[in-house]
Amino acid sequence: MALRPILCLPDPRLRATSENVGVVDDEVRALMDDMLDTMYAAPGIGLAAIQIGVPKRVLVIDLAKKGELPTPLFVADPEIIEKSEELSTYEEGCLSLPEYFEDVQRPARVKVRYLDRNNERQEIEATGLLATCLQHEMDHLDGKLFIDHLSRLKRDRAEKKFAKAARLGEPLAPRGPEIREKV
């Protein structure tokens, strides 16, 4: 298991569409382990493989709070098979856009089909933070970022901010919690 560097905006690889893995084998499990270690070290609650430069449809999530036992979810080749009309709003951030947060509306409930760490086909019905996190990470697999759900003005501002920081070689701010529920 190894920590991998997390790509940050404006890296164009974040806009790549990821490929299905087809089968969760030892290579994919090793990728999942590296992703989990990288996510925990960041710290974060979700990470898509493309965020570490691997264009595979793989993501990991762990919503356990500090002091709780880890409960990682390993997901390969996910697809949303149902989503609610009802929306929920969370203040989202992203390990690839450190210390940038905005409110995003997404379906409040989703049903996702995927391959687990043991290559078993699974379905999960998620609400709340898990639903938001799954959708956020699955967006990455299609080359989308949470800022793509914002107004053009807010999206342009975010892109310019990160492009300028990259151009000037400015260090990125430490990462914080990625998604916070709006009440």
mmCIF file of C-alpha atoms in Angstrom:
data_model
loop_
_atom_site.group_PDB
_atom_site.id
_atom_site.type_symbol
_atom_site.label_atom_id
_atom_site.label_comp_id
_atom_site.label_asym_id
_atom_site.label_seq_id
_atom_site.Cartn_x
_atom_site.Cartn_y
_atom_site.Cartn_z
ATOM 1 C CA MET A 1 0.000 0.000 0.000
ATOM 2 C CA ALA A 2 1.267 3.403 -0.965
ATOM 3 C CA LEU A 3 0.236 7.009 -0.737
ATOM 4 C CA ARG A 4 -0.332 8.520 -4.161
ATOM 5 C CA PRO A 5 -0.286 12.201 -5.118
ATOM 6 C CA ILE A 6 -3.755 13.694 -5.574
ATOM 7 C CA LEU A 7 -4.261 15.628 -8.797
ATOM 8 C CA CYS A 8 -5.594 19.155 -8.378
ATOM 9 C CA LEU A 9 -7.397 21.494 -10.719
ATOM 10 C CA PRO A 10 -6.328 22.596 -13.374
ATOM 11 C CA ASP A 11 -4.747 19.189 -14.153
ATOM 12 C CA PRO A 12 -6.504 18.086 -17.386
ATOM 13 C CA ARG A 13 -6.467 14.420 -16.312
ATOM 14 C CA LEU A 14 -9.301 15.247 -13.900
ATOM 15 C CA ARG A 15 -11.527 15.762 -16.959
ATOM 16 C CA ALA A 16 -10.788 12.309 -18.423
ATOM 17 C CA THR A 17 -13.513 9.684 -18.668
ATOM 18 C CA SER A 18 -12.560 6.541 -16.766
ATOM 19 C CA GLU A 19 -12.708 3.021 -18.181
ATOM 20 C CA ASN A 20 -14.545 0.051 -16.638
ATOM 21 C CA VAL A 21 -12.340 -2.474 -14.877
ATOM 22 C CA GLY A 22 -14.643 -5.391 -15.770
ATOM 23 C CA VAL A 23 -13.189 -7.608 -13.046
ATOM 24 C CA VAL A 24 -11.944 -6.733 -9.576
ATOM 25 C CA ASP A 25 -8.688 -8.655 -9.415
ATOM 26 C CA ASP A 26 -5.552 -8.320 -7.275
ATOM 27 C CA GLU A 27 -4.369 -5.311 -9.299
ATOM 28 C CA VAL A 28 -7.654 -3.459 -8.736
ATOM 29 C CA ARG A 29 -7.664 -4.405 -5.043
ATOM 30 C CA ALA A 30 -4.111 -3.002 -4.709
ATOM 31 C CA LEU A 31 -5.327 0.210 -6.376
ATOM 32 C CA MET A 32 -8.247 0.353 -3.923
ATOM 33 C CA ASP A 33 -5.856 -0.078 -0.978
ATOM 34 C CA ASP A 34 -3.597 2.729 -2.233
ATOM 35 C CA MET A 35 -6.632 4.943 -2.776
ATOM 36 C CA LEU A 36 -7.938 4.287 0.735
ATOM 37 C CA ASP A 37 -4.561 5.084 2.325
ATOM 38 C CA THR A 38 -4.294 8.242 0.202
ATOM 39 C CA MET A 39 -7.833 9.321 1.104
ATOM 40 C CA TYR A 40 -7.278 8.770 4.842
ATOM 41 C CA ALA A 41 -3.979 10.692 4.748
ATOM 42 C CA ALA A 42 -5.528 13.674 2.915
ATOM 43 C CA PRO A 43 -7.921 13.455 4.959
ATOM 44 C CA GLY A 44 -11.066 12.842 2.946
ATOM 45 C CA ILE A 45 -14.240 10.780 2.833
ATOM 46 C CA GLY A 46 -14.142 9.739 -0.822
ATOM 47 C CA LEU A 47 -11.659 9.352 -3.656
ATOM 48 C CA ALA A 48 -11.984 8.328 -7.293
ATOM 49 C CA ALA A 49 -9.090 6.611 -9.071
ATOM 50 C CA ILE A 50 -8.833 9.416 -11.632
ATOM 51 C CA GLN A 51 -7.912 11.771 -8.781
ATOM 52 C CA ILE A 52 -4.621 9.882 -8.467
ATOM 53 C CA GLY A 53 -4.170 9.754 -12.232
ATOM 54 C CA VAL A 54 -5.628 6.286 -12.853
ATOM 55 C CA PRO A 55 -8.506 6.433 -15.394
ATOM 56 C CA LYS A 56 -10.359 3.400 -14.000
ATOM 57 C CA ARG A 57 -13.962 3.363 -12.746
ATOM 58 C CA VAL A 58 -12.982 2.737 -9.131
ATOM 59 C CA LEU A 59 -13.786 4.719 -5.998
ATOM 60 C CA VAL A 60 -13.488 4.378 -2.252
ATOM 61 C CA ILE A 61 -15.593 6.000 0.449
ATOM 62 C CA ASP A 62 -15.478 6.002 4.238
ATOM 63 C CA LEU A 63 -17.899 8.210 6.162
ATOM 64 C CA ALA A 64 -16.657 7.165 9.627
ATOM 65 C CA LYS A 65 -15.961 10.168 11.804
ATOM 66 C CA LYS A 66 -12.725 10.697 13.702
ATOM 67 C CA GLY A 67 -12.567 8.208 16.552
ATOM 68 C CA GLU A 68 -15.002 5.766 14.891
ATOM 69 C CA LEU A 69 -13.987 2.454 13.390
ATOM 70 C CA PRO A 70 -13.294 2.756 9.650
ATOM 71 C CA THR A 71 -16.079 1.450 7.409
ATOM 72 C CA PRO A 72 -14.627 1.622 3.893
ATOM 73 C CA LEU A 73 -16.798 1.065 0.847
ATOM 74 C CA PHE A 74 -14.941 -0.259 -2.220
ATOM 75 C CA VAL A 75 -16.726 0.394 -5.508
ATOM 76 C CA ALA A 76 -15.823 -0.597 -9.074
ATOM 77 C CA ASP A 77 -17.788 0.044 -12.273
ATOM 78 C CA PRO A 78 -20.660 1.831 -10.487
ATOM 79 C CA GLU A 79 -23.877 2.830 -12.202
ATOM 80 C CA ILE A 80 -26.873 4.700 -10.839
ATOM 81 C CA ILE A 81 -29.970 2.610 -11.503
ATOM 82 C CA GLU A 82 -32.464 4.790 -9.609
ATOM 83 C CA LYS A 83 -32.503 8.320 -8.252
ATOM 84 C CA SER A 84 -35.109 10.338 -6.437
ATOM 85 C CA GLU A 85 -36.854 13.450 -7.679
ATOM 86 C CA GLU A 86 -36.338 14.923 -4.212
ATOM 87 C CA LEU A 87 -33.116 16.908 -3.883
ATOM 88 C CA SER A 88 -30.812 17.549 -0.962
ATOM 89 C CA THR A 89 -28.179 20.238 -0.563
ATOM 90 C CA TYR A 90 -24.722 19.733 0.870
ATOM 91 C CA GLU A 91 -21.760 22.052 1.027
ATOM 92 C CA GLU A 92 -19.294 20.100 -1.083
ATOM 93 C CA GLY A 93 -15.563 20.286 -1.393
ATOM 94 C CA CYS A 94 -13.058 18.032 -3.104
ATOM 95 C CA LEU A 95 -9.561 16.736 -2.462
ATOM 96 C CA SER A 96 -8.740 17.971 -5.977
ATOM 97 C CA LEU A 97 -9.927 21.519 -5.107
ATOM 98 C CA PRO A 98 -8.512 22.002 -1.596
ATOM 99 C CA GLU A 99 -10.337 24.416 0.700
ATOM 100 C CA TYR A 100 -12.961 25.362 -1.884
ATOM 101 C CA PHE A 101 -16.579 24.743 -0.850
ATOM 102 C CA GLU A 102 -19.961 25.496 -2.418
ATOM 103 C CA ASP A 103 -23.554 24.319 -1.985
ATOM 104 C CA VAL A 104 -24.580 21.621 -4.471
ATOM 105 C CA GLN A 105 -28.028 20.084 -4.991
ATOM 106 C CA ARG A 106 -28.231 16.423 -5.946
ATOM 107 C CA PRO A 107 -30.866 13.692 -5.768
ATOM 108 C CA ALA A 108 -31.501 12.871 -2.111
ATOM 109 C CA ARG A 109 -31.604 9.106 -2.760
ATOM 110 C CA VAL A 110 -29.785 6.899 -5.248
ATOM 111 C CA LYS A 111 -29.587 3.203 -5.922
ATOM 112 C CA VAL A 112 -26.175 2.162 -7.236
ATOM 113 C CA ARG A 113 -25.082 -1.144 -8.763
ATOM 114 C CA TYR A 114 -21.366 -1.951 -8.571
ATOM 115 C CA LEU A 115 -18.666 -4.594 -8.127
ATOM 116 C CA ASP A 116 -17.275 -4.865 -4.604
ATOM 117 C CA ARG A 117 -13.728 -5.665 -3.488
ATOM 118 C CA ASN A 118 -14.432 -9.400 -3.954
ATOM 119 C CA ASN A 119 -15.756 -8.932 -7.503
ATOM 120 C CA GLU A 120 -19.318 -9.558 -6.294
ATOM 121 C CA ARG A 121 -22.176 -7.605 -7.896
ATOM 122 C CA GLN A 122 -23.814 -5.412 -5.239
ATOM 123 C CA GLU A 123 -26.577 -2.835 -5.031
ATOM 124 C CA ILE A 124 -26.773 -0.129 -2.425
ATOM 125 C CA GLU A 125 -29.602 2.282 -1.739
ATOM 126 C CA ALA A 126 -28.135 5.436 -0.275
ATOM 127 C CA THR A 127 -29.540 8.597 1.255
ATOM 128 C CA GLY A 128 -28.025 11.620 2.941
ATOM 129 C CA LEU A 129 -24.274 12.045 2.948
ATOM 130 C CA LEU A 130 -23.619 8.626 1.387
ATOM 131 C CA ALA A 131 -25.882 9.422 -1.581
ATOM 132 C CA THR A 132 -24.124 12.743 -2.089
ATOM 133 C CA CYS A 133 -20.667 11.223 -1.747
ATOM 134 C CA LEU A 134 -21.431 8.405 -4.207
ATOM 135 C CA GLN A 135 -22.706 10.891 -6.788
ATOM 136 C CA HIS A 136 -19.752 13.231 -6.211
ATOM 137 C CA GLU A 137 -17.196 10.447 -6.709
ATOM 138 C CA MET A 138 -19.079 8.944 -9.676
ATOM 139 C CA ASP A 139 -19.008 12.367 -11.342
ATOM 140 C CA HIS A 140 -15.203 12.149 -11.241
ATOM 141 C CA LEU A 141 -15.371 8.921 -13.244
ATOM 142 C CA ASP A 142 -17.081 10.867 -16.043
ATOM 143 C CA GLY A 143 -14.606 13.766 -15.935
ATOM 144 C CA LYS A 144 -16.908 16.028 -13.936
ATOM 145 C CA LEU A 145 -16.130 18.062 -10.835
ATOM 146 C CA PHE A 146 -18.577 19.368 -8.257
ATOM 147 C CA ILE A 147 -18.005 22.880 -9.603
ATOM 148 C CA ASP A 148 -19.735 21.756 -12.818
ATOM 149 C CA HIS A 149 -22.985 21.856 -10.809
ATOM 150 C CA LEU A 150 -22.490 25.553 -9.997
ATOM 151 C CA SER A 151 -23.375 28.671 -11.935
ATOM 152 C CA ARG A 152 -21.013 29.550 -14.756
ATOM 153 C CA LEU A 153 -19.731 32.536 -12.751
ATOM 154 C CA LYS A 154 -18.841 30.449 -9.675
ATOM 155 C CA ARG A 155 -17.314 27.674 -11.809
ATOM 156 C CA ASP A 156 -15.179 30.175 -13.768
ATOM 157 C CA ARG A 157 -14.013 31.806 -10.531
ATOM 158 C CA ALA A 158 -12.948 28.467 -9.088
ATOM 159 C CA GLU A 159 -11.123 27.439 -12.268
ATOM 160 C CA LYS A 160 -9.279 30.773 -12.410
ATOM 161 C CA LYS A 161 -8.308 30.545 -8.736
ATOM 162 C CA PHE A 162 -6.722 27.106 -9.145
ATOM 163 C CA ALA A 163 -5.135 27.945 -12.512
ATOM 164 C CA LYS A 164 -3.498 31.020 -10.971
ATOM 165 C CA ALA A 165 -2.208 29.042 -7.980
ATOM 166 C CA ALA A 166 -0.731 26.421 -10.333
ATOM 167 C CA ARG A 167 0.834 29.070 -12.583
ATOM 168 C CA LEU A 168 2.436 30.844 -9.618
ATOM 169 C CA GLY A 169 3.477 27.579 -7.977
ATOM 170 C CA GLU A 170 1.585 28.546 -4.829
ATOM 171 C CA PRO A 171 1.211 25.787 -2.273
ATOM 172 C CA LEU A 172 -2.331 24.537 -1.897
ATOM 173 C CA ALA A 173 -4.100 24.993 1.408
ATOM 174 C CA PRO A 174 -4.385 21.966 3.682
ATOM 175 C CA ARG A 175 -7.395 19.826 2.920
ATOM 176 C CA GLY A 176 -10.444 19.784 5.147
ATOM 177 C CA PRO A 177 -13.790 17.977 5.285
ATOM 178 C CA GLU A 178 -15.164 17.452 1.815
ATOM 179 C CA ILE A 179 -18.943 17.456 2.190
ATOM 180 C CA ARG A 180 -21.063 19.099 4.844
ATOM 181 C CA GLU A 181 -24.857 18.880 5.057
ATOM 182 C CA LYS A 182 -26.866 22.084 4.810
ATOM 183 C CA VAL A 183 -29.597 22.271 7.431
#
